[in-house]
PDB file of C-alpha atoms in Angstrom:
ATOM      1  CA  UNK A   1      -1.641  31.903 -11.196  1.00 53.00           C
ATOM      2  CA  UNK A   2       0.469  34.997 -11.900  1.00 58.00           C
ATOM      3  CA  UNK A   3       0.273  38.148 -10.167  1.00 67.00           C
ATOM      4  CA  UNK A   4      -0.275  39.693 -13.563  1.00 66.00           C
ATOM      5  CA  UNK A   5      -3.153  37.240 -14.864  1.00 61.00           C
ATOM      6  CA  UNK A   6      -4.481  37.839 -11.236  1.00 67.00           C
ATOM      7  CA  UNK A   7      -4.816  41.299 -11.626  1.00 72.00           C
ATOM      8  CA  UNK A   8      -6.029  41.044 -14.766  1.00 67.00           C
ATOM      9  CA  UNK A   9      -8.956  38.442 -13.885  1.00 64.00           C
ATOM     10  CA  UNK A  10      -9.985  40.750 -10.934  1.00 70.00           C
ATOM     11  CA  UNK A  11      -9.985  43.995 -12.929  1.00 72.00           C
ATOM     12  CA  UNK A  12     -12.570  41.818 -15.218  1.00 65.00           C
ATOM     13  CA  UNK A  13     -14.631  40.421 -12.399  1.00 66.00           C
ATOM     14  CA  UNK A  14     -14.847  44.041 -10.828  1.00 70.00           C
ATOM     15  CA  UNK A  15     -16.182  45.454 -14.308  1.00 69.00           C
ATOM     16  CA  UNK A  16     -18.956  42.364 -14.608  1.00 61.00           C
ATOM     17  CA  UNK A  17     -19.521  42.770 -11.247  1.00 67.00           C
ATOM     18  CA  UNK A  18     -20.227  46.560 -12.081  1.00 68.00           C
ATOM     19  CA  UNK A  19     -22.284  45.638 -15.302  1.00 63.00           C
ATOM     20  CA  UNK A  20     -24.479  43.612 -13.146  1.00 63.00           C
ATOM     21  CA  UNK A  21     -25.253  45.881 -10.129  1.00 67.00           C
ATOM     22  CA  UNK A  22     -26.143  48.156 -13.098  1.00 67.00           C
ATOM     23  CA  UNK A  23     -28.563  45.793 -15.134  1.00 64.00           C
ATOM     24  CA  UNK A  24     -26.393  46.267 -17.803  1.00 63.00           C
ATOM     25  CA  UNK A  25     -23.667  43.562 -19.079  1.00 63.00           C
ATOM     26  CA  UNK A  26     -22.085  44.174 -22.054  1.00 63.00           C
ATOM     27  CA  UNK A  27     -21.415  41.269 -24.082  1.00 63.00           C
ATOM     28  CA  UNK A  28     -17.915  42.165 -24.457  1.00 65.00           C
ATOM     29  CA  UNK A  29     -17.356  42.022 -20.793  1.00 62.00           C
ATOM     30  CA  UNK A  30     -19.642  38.710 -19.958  1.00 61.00           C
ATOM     31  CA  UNK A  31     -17.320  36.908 -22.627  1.00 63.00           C
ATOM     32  CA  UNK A  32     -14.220  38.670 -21.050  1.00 66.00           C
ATOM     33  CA  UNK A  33     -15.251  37.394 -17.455  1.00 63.00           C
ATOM     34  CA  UNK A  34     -16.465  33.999 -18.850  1.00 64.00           C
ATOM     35  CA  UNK A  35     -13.159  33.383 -20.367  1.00 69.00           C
ATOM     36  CA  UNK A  36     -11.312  34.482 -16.913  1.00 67.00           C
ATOM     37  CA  UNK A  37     -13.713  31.819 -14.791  1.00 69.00           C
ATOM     38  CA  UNK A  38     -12.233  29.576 -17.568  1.00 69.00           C
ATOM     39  CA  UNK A  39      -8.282  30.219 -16.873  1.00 71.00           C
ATOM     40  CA  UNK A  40      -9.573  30.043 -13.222  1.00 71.00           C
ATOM     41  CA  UNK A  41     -11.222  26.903 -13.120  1.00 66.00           C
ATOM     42  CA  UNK A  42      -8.583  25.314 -15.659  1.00 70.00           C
ATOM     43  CA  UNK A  43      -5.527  26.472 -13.080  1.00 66.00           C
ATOM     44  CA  UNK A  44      -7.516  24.902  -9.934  1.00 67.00           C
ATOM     45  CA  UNK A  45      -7.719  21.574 -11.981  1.00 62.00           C
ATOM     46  CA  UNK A  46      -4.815  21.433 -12.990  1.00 64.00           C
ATOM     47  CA  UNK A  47      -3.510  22.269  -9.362  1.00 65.00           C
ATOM     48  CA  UNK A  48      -6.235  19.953  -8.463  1.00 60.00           C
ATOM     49  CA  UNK A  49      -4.915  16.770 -10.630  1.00 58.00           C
ATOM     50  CA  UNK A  50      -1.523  17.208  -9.367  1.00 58.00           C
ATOM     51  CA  UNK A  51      -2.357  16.539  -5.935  1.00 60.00           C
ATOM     52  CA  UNK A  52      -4.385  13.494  -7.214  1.00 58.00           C
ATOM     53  CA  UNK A  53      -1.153  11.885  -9.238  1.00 58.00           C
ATOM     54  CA  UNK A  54       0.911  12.551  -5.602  1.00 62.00           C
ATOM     55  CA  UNK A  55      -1.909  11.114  -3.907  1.00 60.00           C
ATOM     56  CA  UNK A  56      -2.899   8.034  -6.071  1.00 58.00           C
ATOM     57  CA  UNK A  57       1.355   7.259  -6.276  1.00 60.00           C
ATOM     58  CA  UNK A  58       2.049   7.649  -2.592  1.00 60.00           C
ATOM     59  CA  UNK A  59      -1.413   6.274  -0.797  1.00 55.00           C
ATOM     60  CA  UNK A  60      -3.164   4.089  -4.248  1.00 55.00           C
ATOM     61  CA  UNK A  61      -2.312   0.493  -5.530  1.00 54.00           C
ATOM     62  CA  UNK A  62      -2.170   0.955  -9.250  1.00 54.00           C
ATOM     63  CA  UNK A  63      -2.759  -1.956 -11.084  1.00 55.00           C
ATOM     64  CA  UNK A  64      -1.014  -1.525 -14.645  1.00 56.00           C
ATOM     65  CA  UNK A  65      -1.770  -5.029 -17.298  1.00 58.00           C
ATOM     66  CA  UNK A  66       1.168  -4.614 -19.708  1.00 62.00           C
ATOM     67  CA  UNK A  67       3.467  -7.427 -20.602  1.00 68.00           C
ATOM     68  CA  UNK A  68       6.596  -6.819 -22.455  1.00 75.00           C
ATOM     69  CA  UNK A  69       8.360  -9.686 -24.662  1.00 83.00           C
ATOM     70  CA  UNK A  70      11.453 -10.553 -23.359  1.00 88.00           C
ATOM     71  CA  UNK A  71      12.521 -12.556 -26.409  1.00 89.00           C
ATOM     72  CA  UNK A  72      12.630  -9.130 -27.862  1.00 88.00           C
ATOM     73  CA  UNK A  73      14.756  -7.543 -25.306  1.00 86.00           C
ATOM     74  CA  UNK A  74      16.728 -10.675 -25.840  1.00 89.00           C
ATOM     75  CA  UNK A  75      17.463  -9.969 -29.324  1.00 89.00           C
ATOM     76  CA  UNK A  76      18.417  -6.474 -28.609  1.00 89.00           C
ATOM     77  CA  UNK A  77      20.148  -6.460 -25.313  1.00 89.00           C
ATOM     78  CA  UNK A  78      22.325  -9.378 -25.812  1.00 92.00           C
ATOM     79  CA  UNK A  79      22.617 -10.286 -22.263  1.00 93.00           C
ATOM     80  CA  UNK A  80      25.914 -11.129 -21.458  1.00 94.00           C
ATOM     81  CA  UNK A  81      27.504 -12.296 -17.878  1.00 95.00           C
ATOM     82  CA  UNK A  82      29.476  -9.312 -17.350  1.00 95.00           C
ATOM     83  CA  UNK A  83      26.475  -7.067 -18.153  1.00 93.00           C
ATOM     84  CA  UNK A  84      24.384  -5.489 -14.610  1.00 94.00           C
ATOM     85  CA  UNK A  85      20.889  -4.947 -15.603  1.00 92.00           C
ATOM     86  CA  UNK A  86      18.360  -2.030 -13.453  1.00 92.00           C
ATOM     87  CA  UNK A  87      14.940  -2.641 -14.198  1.00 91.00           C
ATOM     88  CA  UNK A  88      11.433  -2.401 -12.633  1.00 89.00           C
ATOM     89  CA  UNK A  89      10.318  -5.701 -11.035  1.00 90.00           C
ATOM     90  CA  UNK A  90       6.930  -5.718 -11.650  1.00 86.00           C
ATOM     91  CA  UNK A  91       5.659  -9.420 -10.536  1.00 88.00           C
ATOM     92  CA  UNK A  92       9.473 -10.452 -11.244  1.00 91.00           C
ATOM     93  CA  UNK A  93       8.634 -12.617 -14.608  1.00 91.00           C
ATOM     94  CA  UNK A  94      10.461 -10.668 -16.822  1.00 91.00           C
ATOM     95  CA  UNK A  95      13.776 -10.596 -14.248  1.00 93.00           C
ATOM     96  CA  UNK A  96      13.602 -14.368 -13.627  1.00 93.00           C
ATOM     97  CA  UNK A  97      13.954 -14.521 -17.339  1.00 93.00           C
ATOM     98  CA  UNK A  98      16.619 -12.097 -17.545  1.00 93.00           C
ATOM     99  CA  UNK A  99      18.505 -14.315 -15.256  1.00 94.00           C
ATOM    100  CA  UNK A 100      18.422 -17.175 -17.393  1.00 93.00           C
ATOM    101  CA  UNK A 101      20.991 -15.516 -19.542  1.00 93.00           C
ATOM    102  CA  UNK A 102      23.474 -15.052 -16.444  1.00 94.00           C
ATOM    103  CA  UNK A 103      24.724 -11.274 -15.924  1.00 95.00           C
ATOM    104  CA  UNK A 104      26.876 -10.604 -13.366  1.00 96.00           C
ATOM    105  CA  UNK A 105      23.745  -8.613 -11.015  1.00 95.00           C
ATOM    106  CA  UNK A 106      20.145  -7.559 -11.663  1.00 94.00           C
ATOM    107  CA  UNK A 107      18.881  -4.826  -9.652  1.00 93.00           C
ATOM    108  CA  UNK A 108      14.677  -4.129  -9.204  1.00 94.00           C
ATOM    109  CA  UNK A 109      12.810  -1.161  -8.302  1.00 91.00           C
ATOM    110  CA  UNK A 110       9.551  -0.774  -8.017  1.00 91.00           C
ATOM    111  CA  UNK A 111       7.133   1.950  -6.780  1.00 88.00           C
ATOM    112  CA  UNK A 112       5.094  -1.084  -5.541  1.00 88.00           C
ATOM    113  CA  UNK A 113       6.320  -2.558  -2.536  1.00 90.00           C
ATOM    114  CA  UNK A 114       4.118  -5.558  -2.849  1.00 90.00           C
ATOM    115  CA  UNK A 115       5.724  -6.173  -5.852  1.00 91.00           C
ATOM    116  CA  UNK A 116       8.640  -6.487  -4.750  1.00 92.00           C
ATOM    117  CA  UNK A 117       7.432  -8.579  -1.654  1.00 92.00           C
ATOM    118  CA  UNK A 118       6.025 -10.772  -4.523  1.00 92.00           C
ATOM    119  CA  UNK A 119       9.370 -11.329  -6.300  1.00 93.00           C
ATOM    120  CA  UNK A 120      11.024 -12.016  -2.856  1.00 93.00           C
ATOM    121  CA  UNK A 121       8.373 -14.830  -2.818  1.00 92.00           C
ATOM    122  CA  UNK A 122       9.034 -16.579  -6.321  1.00 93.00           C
ATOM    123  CA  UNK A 123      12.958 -16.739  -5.408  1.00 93.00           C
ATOM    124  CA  UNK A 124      12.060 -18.049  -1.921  1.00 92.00           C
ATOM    125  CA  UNK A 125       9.874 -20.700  -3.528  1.00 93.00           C
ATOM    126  CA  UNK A 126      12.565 -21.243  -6.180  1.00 92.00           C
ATOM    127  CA  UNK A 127      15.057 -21.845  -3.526  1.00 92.00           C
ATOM    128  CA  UNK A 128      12.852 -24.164  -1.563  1.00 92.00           C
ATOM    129  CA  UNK A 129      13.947 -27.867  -2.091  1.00 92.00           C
ATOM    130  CA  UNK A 130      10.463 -29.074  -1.106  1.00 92.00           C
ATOM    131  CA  UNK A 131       8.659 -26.963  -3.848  1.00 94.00           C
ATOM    132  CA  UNK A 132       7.095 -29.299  -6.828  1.00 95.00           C
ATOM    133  CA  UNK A 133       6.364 -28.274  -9.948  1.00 95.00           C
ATOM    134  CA  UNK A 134       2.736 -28.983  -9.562  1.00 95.00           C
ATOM    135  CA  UNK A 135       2.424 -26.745  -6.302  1.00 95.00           C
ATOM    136  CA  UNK A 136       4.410 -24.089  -8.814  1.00 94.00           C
ATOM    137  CA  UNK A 137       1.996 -24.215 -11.502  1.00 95.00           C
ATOM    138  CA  UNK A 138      -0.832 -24.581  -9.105  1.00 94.00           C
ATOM    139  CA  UNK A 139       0.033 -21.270  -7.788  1.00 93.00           C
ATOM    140  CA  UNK A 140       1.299 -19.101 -10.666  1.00 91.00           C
ATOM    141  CA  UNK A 141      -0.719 -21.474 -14.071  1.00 91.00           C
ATOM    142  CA  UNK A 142      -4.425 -22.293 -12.095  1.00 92.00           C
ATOM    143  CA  UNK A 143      -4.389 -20.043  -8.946  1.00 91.00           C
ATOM    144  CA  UNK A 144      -5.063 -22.793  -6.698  1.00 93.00           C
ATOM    145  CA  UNK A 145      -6.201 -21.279  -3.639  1.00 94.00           C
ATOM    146  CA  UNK A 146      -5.171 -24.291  -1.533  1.00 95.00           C
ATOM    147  CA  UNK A 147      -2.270 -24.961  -3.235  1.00 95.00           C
ATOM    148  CA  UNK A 148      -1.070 -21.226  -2.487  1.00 94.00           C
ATOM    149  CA  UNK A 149      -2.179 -21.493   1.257  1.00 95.00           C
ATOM    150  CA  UNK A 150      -0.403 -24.850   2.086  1.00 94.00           C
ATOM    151  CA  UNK A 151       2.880 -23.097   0.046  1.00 94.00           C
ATOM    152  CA  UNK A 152       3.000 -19.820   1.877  1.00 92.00           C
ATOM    153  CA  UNK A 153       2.540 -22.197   5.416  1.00 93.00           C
ATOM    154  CA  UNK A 154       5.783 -23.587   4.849  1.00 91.00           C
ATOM    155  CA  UNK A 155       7.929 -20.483   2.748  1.00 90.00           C
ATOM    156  CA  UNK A 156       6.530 -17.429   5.353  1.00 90.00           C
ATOM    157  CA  UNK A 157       9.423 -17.636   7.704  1.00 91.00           C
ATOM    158  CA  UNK A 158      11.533 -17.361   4.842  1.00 91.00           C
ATOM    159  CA  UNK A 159      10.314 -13.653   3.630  1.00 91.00           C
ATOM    160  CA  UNK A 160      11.965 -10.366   4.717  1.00 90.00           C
ATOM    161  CA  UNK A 161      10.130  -7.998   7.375  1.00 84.00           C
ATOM    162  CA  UNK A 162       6.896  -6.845   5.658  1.00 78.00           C
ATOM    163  CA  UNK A 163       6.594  -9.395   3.069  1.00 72.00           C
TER     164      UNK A 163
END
């Protein structure tokens, strides 16, 4: 808060402070100090839900369920094999489809280092000459527990520090 609106909200408080030591509140001034508790209150929350966004993006997992189509970005990017292509990973669907097309480099980001650590995983496993397509599906299409255990066994050596 401002020095000025400060100033302003004490000077208020003082004269309902002043009304009530005397029994006698003036409407005026009750309204007055009500609506300076409100600016008050309003600037701590919003202080307050600032320091919850930094908290919830550095120390929270945020789970976000949106899917985009990449047939559309198809249609309007035009991928070609020249082109380099910066986007957020997400779970890395929308990049391994991306990469069908060819261009030259696709760079990820993602606030979400798991994420990330879960790309790294789907290229590993697309890399390994062992994986089947049923121990794919049974991972990614039916969530096969077992399936998923007996995989990560064999690919864990493969990820990167962390993952």
């Amino acid at each position: 808060m401002s020095s000025r609106g400060q100033k302003f909200m004490d000077k208020v408080l003082d004269r309902f402070n002043d009304a009530i030591s005397k029994n006698d509140i003036d409407p005026n001034i009750a309204l007055a100090a009500a609506g300076a508790a409100g600016v008050y209150v309003t600037v701590k929350l919003i202080k307050k839900s600032f320091n919850m966004i930094e908290s919830i993006c550095n120390r929270t997992y945020i789970y976000n369920i949106c899917w985009e189509d990449p047939a559309v970005d198809h249609q309007i990017l035009k991928i070609k094999n020249d082109d380099v292509i910066f986007r957020i990973c997400s779970a890395g669907d929308i990049v391994l489809d991306y990469a069908i097309e060819g261009p030259a480099k696709i760079i990820v980001c993602d606030m979400n280092q798991h994420q990330l650590w879960l790309f790294e995983l789907k290229i590993r496993m697309l890399r390994d000459p062992k994986l089947t397509y049923e121990e794919w599906w049974g991972i990614w299409g039916s969530s096969d527990v077992d399936i998923a255990l007996r995989v990560w066994k064999r690919m864990r050596h493969t990820m990167s520090g962390g993952g």
